[in-house]
Tab-separated table of C-alpha atoms in Angstrom:
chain	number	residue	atom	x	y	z
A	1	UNK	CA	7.207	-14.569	-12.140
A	2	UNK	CA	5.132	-11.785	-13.837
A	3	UNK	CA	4.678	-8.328	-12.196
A	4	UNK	CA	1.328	-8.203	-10.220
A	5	UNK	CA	-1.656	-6.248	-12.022
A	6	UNK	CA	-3.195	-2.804	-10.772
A	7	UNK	CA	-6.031	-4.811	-9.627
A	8	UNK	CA	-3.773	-7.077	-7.086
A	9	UNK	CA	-1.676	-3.863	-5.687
A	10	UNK	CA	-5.371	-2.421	-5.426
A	11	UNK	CA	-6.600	-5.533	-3.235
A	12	UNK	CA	-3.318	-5.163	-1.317
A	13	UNK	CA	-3.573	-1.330	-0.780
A	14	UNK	CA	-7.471	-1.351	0.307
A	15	UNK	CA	-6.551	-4.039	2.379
A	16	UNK	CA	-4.407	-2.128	4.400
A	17	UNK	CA	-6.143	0.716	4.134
A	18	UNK	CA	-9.273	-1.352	5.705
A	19	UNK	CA	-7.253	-2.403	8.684
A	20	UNK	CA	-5.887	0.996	9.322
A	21	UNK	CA	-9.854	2.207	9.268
A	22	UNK	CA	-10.270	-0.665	11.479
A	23	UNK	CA	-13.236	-2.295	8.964
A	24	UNK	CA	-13.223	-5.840	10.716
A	25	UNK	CA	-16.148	-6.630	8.322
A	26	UNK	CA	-13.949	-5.909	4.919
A	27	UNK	CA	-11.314	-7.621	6.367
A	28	UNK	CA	-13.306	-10.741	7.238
A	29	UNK	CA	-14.630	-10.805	3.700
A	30	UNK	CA	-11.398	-10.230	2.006
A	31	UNK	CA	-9.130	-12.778	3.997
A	32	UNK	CA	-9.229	-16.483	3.299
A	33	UNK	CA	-10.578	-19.094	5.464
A	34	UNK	CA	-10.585	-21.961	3.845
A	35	UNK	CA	-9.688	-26.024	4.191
A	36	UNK	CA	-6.719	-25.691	2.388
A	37	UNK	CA	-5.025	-22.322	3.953
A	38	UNK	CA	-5.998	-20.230	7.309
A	39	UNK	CA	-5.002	-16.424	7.569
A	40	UNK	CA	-2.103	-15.624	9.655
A	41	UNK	CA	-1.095	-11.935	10.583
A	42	UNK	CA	1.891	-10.324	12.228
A	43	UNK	CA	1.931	-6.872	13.043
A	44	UNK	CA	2.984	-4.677	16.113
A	45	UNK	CA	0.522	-4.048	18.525
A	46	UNK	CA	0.097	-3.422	22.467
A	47	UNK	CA	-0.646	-6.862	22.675
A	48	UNK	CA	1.198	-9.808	21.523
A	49	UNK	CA	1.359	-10.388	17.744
A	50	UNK	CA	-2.140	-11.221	16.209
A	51	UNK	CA	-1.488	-14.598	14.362
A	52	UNK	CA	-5.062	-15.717	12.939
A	53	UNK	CA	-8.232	-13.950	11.892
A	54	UNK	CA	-10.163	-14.030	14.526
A	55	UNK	CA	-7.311	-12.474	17.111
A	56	UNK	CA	-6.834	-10.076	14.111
A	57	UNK	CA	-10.483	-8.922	13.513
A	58	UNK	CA	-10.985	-8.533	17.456
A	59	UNK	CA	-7.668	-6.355	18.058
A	60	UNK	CA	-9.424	-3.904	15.439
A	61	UNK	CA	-12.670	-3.958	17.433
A	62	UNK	CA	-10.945	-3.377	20.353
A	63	UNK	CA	-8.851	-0.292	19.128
A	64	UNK	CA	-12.049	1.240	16.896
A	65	UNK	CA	-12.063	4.058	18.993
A	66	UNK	CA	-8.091	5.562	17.429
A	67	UNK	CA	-10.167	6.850	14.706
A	68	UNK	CA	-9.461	6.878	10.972
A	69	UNK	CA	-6.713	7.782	8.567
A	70	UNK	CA	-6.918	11.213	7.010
A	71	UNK	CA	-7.168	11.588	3.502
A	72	UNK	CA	-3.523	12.024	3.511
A	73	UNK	CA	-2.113	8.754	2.800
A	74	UNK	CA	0.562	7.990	0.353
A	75	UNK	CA	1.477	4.363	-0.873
A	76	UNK	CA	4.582	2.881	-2.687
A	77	UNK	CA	3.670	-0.585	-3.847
A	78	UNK	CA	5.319	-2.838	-6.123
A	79	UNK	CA	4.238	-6.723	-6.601
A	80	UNK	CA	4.276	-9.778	-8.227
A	81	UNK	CA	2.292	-13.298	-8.863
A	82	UNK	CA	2.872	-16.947	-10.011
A	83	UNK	CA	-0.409	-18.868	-11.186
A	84	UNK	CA	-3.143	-18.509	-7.838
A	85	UNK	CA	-0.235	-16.653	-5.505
A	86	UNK	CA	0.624	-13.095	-5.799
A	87	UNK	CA	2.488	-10.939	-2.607
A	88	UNK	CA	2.636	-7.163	-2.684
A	89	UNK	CA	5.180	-5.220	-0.642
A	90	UNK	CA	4.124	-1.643	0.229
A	91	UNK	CA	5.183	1.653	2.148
A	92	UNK	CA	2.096	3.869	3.512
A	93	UNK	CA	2.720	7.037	5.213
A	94	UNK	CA	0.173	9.329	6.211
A	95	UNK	CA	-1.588	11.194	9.137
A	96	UNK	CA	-4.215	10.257	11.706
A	97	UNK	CA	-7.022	13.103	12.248
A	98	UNK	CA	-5.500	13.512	15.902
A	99	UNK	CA	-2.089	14.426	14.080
A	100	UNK	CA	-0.468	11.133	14.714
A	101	UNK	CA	2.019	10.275	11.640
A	102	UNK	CA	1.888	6.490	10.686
A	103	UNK	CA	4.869	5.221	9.033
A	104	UNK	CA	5.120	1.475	7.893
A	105	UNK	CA	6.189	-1.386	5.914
A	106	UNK	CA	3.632	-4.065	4.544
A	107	UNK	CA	4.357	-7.341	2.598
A	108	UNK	CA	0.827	-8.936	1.552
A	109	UNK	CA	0.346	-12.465	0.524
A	110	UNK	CA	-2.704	-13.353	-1.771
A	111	UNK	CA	-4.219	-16.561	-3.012
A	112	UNK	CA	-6.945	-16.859	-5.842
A	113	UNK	CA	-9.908	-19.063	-4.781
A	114	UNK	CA	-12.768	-18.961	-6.817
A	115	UNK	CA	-11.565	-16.184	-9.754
A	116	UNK	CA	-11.089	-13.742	-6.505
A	117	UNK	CA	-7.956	-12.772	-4.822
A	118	UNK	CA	-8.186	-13.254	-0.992
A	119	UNK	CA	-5.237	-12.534	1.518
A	120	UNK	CA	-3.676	-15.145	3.049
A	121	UNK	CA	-1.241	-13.050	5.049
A	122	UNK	CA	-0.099	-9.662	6.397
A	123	UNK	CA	2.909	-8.382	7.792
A	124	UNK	CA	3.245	-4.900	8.734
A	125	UNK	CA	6.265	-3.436	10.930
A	126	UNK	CA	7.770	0.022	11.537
A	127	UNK	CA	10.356	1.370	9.890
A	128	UNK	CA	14.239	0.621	11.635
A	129	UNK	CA	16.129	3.676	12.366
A	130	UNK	CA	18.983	3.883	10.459
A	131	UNK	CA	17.578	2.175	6.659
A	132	UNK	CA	17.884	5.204	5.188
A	133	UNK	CA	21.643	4.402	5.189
A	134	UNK	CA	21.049	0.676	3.204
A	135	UNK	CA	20.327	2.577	-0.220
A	136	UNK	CA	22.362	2.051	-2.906
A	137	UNK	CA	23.551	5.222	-2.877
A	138	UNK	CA	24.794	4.740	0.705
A	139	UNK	CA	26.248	0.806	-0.011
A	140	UNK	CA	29.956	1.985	-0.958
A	141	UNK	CA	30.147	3.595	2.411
A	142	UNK	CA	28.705	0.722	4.994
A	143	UNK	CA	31.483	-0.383	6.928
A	144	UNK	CA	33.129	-3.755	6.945
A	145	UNK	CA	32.119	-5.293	9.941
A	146	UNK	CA	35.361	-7.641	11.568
A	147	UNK	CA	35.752	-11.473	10.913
């Protein structure tokens, strides 16, 4: 498994950044829909989880009105691809205009069809309270839980 290229973290990371700006027409273009694989998506929402384009690209048109991201955004990706299949794993913080901090976890699944990557899947979630204390640094002092 090779590490992925700048240009899939990019896809990944505009990707996101798309469905944060709530672009349903970027997203449409970028996801596949094909005969071989649909889109699936699961993310946290006020509604239940959005598991197919269509659900996903509507639940952006109906929040359009939170507004945008500000330009401060930050990004820690890291990913990796085998032949037509690459999956990027990212961190975004940053700050809605209205002062609202957004803090989450993305893993992004792509597929090459035609010489262009396309995702085939997003999950996004919200940090757990508490993973600060699962770093390496912490291991040695995680408790042994009882048999």
């Amino acid at each position: 498994m090779a590490k992925a290229t700048p240009d899939i973290i990019k896809i990944a990371e505009d990707y996101i950044l798309s469905a944060t700006h709530r672009l349903p027409d970027v997203i449409e273009r970028e996801s596949i829909h094909d005969a071989e694989s649909d889109f699936t998506c699961f993310h946290t929402t006020p509604k239940p989880p959005n598991r197919d384009l269509a659900s996903f690209v509507q639940n952006m048109k109906d929040y359009q009105t939170k507004g945008q991201i500000a330009n401060s955004y930050n990004f820690e990706s890291d990913g990796w691809y085998v032949g037509d299949v690459a999956w990027v794993i990212s961190m975004l913080k940053g700050v809605f205009p209205d002062g609202f901090l957004i803090d989450v976890r993305t893993t992004t699944v792509l597929r090459k069809v035609n010489g262009q990557w396309k995702v085939a899947h997003l999950h996004l979630s919200e940090p757990v309270a508490g993973t600060q204390h699962m770093t390496p640094k912490n291991a040695g002092q995680i408790p042994e839980y009882p048999a």
